[in-house]
Structures are given as structure tokens and as C-alpha cells.
Amino acid sequence: MRSSVIPLLCSFAALPVDLAEAVRVGIQGTHTSLASRLQSRTSLSGSTSVSDSSNIQYTTNITLGGSSFAVIIDTGSSDLYVTGTVSGATDTGKTAGVQYAIGSIEGPVKLATLDFAGYTVQNQAYIDVPASQTATVGTGLIGLGPNFGSQVHDALNNASGDTALDNIFRQNTTTPNFLSILLQRDDDPAGVFPGELTIGEVIPGFENVTSQPKLNVTQVSTNERGNQHWQVLLDNDGVIGPDGKVIDIDTGVKSTSSKGQLTVVFDSGFSLPQVPKSVSDAIYSGAPSADFVQDSGLGAVWTLPCDVEINIAFKFGGVTFPINPLDTVLDLNATNDDGSKVCIGAFQPISTAASPTFDMVLGMAFLRNAYLTVNFGDFVDGSVNNVADPYIQMLPLTNDSSAVHNDFVKVRGGSRSVDTSESFAQRIKSHLGIVIAVAAVAGLLILGGIAYCCLRNRRLGRTPAGFMNLQSSYQPLHDPAPPSYNMGPVGGFAPPPGPPPQHANYNNPWDSHY
């Protein structure tokens, strides 16, 4: 740990939930247009109630220095920033910046009183970001990731730069140090509340999450501590495609403890989940009228008709998490070059977010299908080392396939399925081992036949003309000609007496040349 402050018991299982300390806050969504950029991550800031912004960003309200800010909740980063005036803020004289997958922010590091999720933190460090086209007054972002990734902490280099959650857990030692997030969609026919964020409390009705497998947070090397995220290992057969079959993929993380499993980051700040291109292609390439395009704001994405229903799933700890087709194919009011409305394939080929420490980033489109709890363990700055390892538990939310299909039809006005029949190339790939073996055997048979024919011809060349007791009917050229044979009269007729008649010479045009 970076500093040794107040020891903190960190195991969620070891501590009872104190409802007097545990706090729930609402999550609320707001719409943003496609033209405002469907970036992998949007502007950042604080916490409180959370809202769904047209399936693109989730925000909550915080108070900093008495001023209210609507901030994006982001489990993929660790720092707090806001744009706007904060009364009574103290300037530390330091500056800090955060580089996101798309875009960055920078500004002076200041201290102010933070009210978030029912907790008050004195002298909370944050970045004061100047107003711009991408950072409007009254907005911001609150990072809910590990303290290791905090740029503010690095700038101040002491506990005064700790993240908001670290400060909350450290000053409220009776509060279990876990966070839970429930996200919903704004076009859900059930009309459920967009979401909730809790600290130290499980949302009523979702208590079964505590009995789900504990997914250990994979820890990066010391040299990569700044890239530490809430990341776990996906099961070996962890991606199920539209055809119900496992999508085969290999990890690109060299430092992983399991070469057969992908490392996955959970990031509530990502609009579009980032997956290997082979996974994105397997999900969308078979859809009717699917088109892989390069969008100036989004990057490389699949577009397809909005009524195409695509069902996929992910597996963690042996538990399957089906994805609602409303999340697999997002309706963002986009149009193609012809002016026709199209939807976006939410699971985008990973590009700008690529990292040597993880393979995949599962953002909002996945998290709307899983209730997520993150136990910080001894990741809290100032906690006793080796108290407990951080872990994640998730509860599947999209379990009734019939109801999901009916909702899809209601929202999209119909349903078209994906052609799950394999193409010739896919059939070849899926049976590549058999194809190679058959080709090898056929090649050996052909080579054997050629060798046999060559050997047979060589033997024939050394065999006399009368082999196999068959006598040649041709007279060798060096033997003398046989004696003449006079044929007697045939049928009582004899040739006329005298010499045989002489025929005129036969001439041709070439005779004069020789």
C-alpha cells in the first residue's frame, strides 16, 4: 500500500452489512445525440444518483464545495474531475491529467468537501477541468477503480490524493468495503428505474449475488500498477455466439496465469464493449444486411437493421450471462450513407482501448445484464497487507428468454434472426483438423501411385520383347530378309505371262528441288 493509515478489515464475508452505514443512490440516464460522439468513454466526474444517457453514459449527482455536479460513474478509472466553480476549494499547486481510451482531461489538483452517496469526505482531491466543447460546466466524472490507477494520487504522492471510495472506506471502518452497481436501459418496456449504486449494501431483491462465485481480481505486475482495473478471467468456453456455439479465441496477455482464458475488464464508462475482432465478426457477420464500416466518431463498427435479434452470452465462474438483444444491437438513431436507419453492433472490435494487460472491456451493454458487486479487499489505500484479496461477484439479470424476445419485438417492431448456418469457409475452419488429415492421406496415396507407376515403367523398359511367353511378330532389322515366297494360283486364276506392268513415275512439286 502507498501509505499506512487506519487498518481496515476488508473481507465482505467477514463483516455484517450495517444498514445504518450502507447507502443506496439512484442512477439516472440522459440522452445524447449520435453527433455528440459515441465515444468509448465520455466526460467524467462524481457520484450520487445515476442516470442512463441513451445507453451511452450513466451519471449521478454529487456535491463538491456546495455546488452540484452530474458526474459519470466510471469503474474503469480512479480519479474525480469536475468542470465549474467549487466554492472554498484549495489549490494544491499540482496538476494532473488522465488519458482515456478516447480523449483526455487535465487541470489543477484541488481539495474540497465532497458529499457522495450519503457520505461526506473532507478535503477530497479532484481535477478542476476548464470548460470546453467536451467538458461543460456542471458535469464531471467520478472514478470507481482501484487507487493504484489514480493520477491525482501520483501527483500529490500521499494519502491526500486518495480516491473518493478509499476515503469513504477508511473513515467508515464498519462499512463493508464493497461497491455494487445495477444498470438498466431507458427503452426497457418494463419501465424499471435506470439503476442504483450502493456502497456497503446489496440492493434488496438481489441478495443471491452473495452466493455467486467469487471471481478473483487478476493483479497486474508492479510495473503495470497504473493499469490495474477491476478485471477477472473469462471461462475457457466463455463467449457463446448467435449459433449457440463457443467462439474460439486466444488471449493476448502474456503475463496471465491461465493461457486458455481471456482477461476481462468491467468498465461502466464504456458505451460499447470492446472485444477481439474475431469475436465481433462472429457475432454480427451473419446478420442480414450487416455491414462493417469505419465511423468518424465510433471507429470500426458493425451496422445492421434494428430488427435483427442477436442472442449471445458470456460465462464467468461457470455461470452463464445471456445478453439482451436490445443491448447486442443498439438503436442510437444512426443512419447509413443512403439515409436509411441502422443500428450499431454494441460489441465493437477493440482498438484504442487495447492493452497488454487485458483482452476485453465489458462496458454498459454487458453490465445492463449483470448485477455487479466489487469487493475492494486490501486494494484500499492504508489497509493492512494480505487481509483479503479483491474479488467480484455478479448475478445474471437476463434469464427469461421468452420475455426478452417479446420485449425486443415490442421495442423494435419485429424480429429477424441471424443466419446461423456455417459458410463454406467456416465449415472448413471448424473441421480444419479433419481436412488436413484427409488431405495428407490423399497426398500420400497419390505419391504412392506415382511411385508405383514409375517403378513399373522402369521394369518394363528392362524386359525383352517376348516377356510373358508372348513372341514378337517383328523381325529384327539386322536379320537377312526371308526368301521370296511364290504364291500359287488361287481359285484357278493365274497371272498373265510376261513381266509385270510398269507404272509411270510419280512426281510431286518437290522433286525438282532434289
Coordinates of C-alpha atoms in Angstrom, one line a residue, residues 238 397 422 494:
G238 CA -16.7 -18.0 -22.2
L397 CA -30.3 -10.5 -15.0
E422 CA -22.0 -22.1 -41.4
A494 CA -3.1 -67.3 -112.8

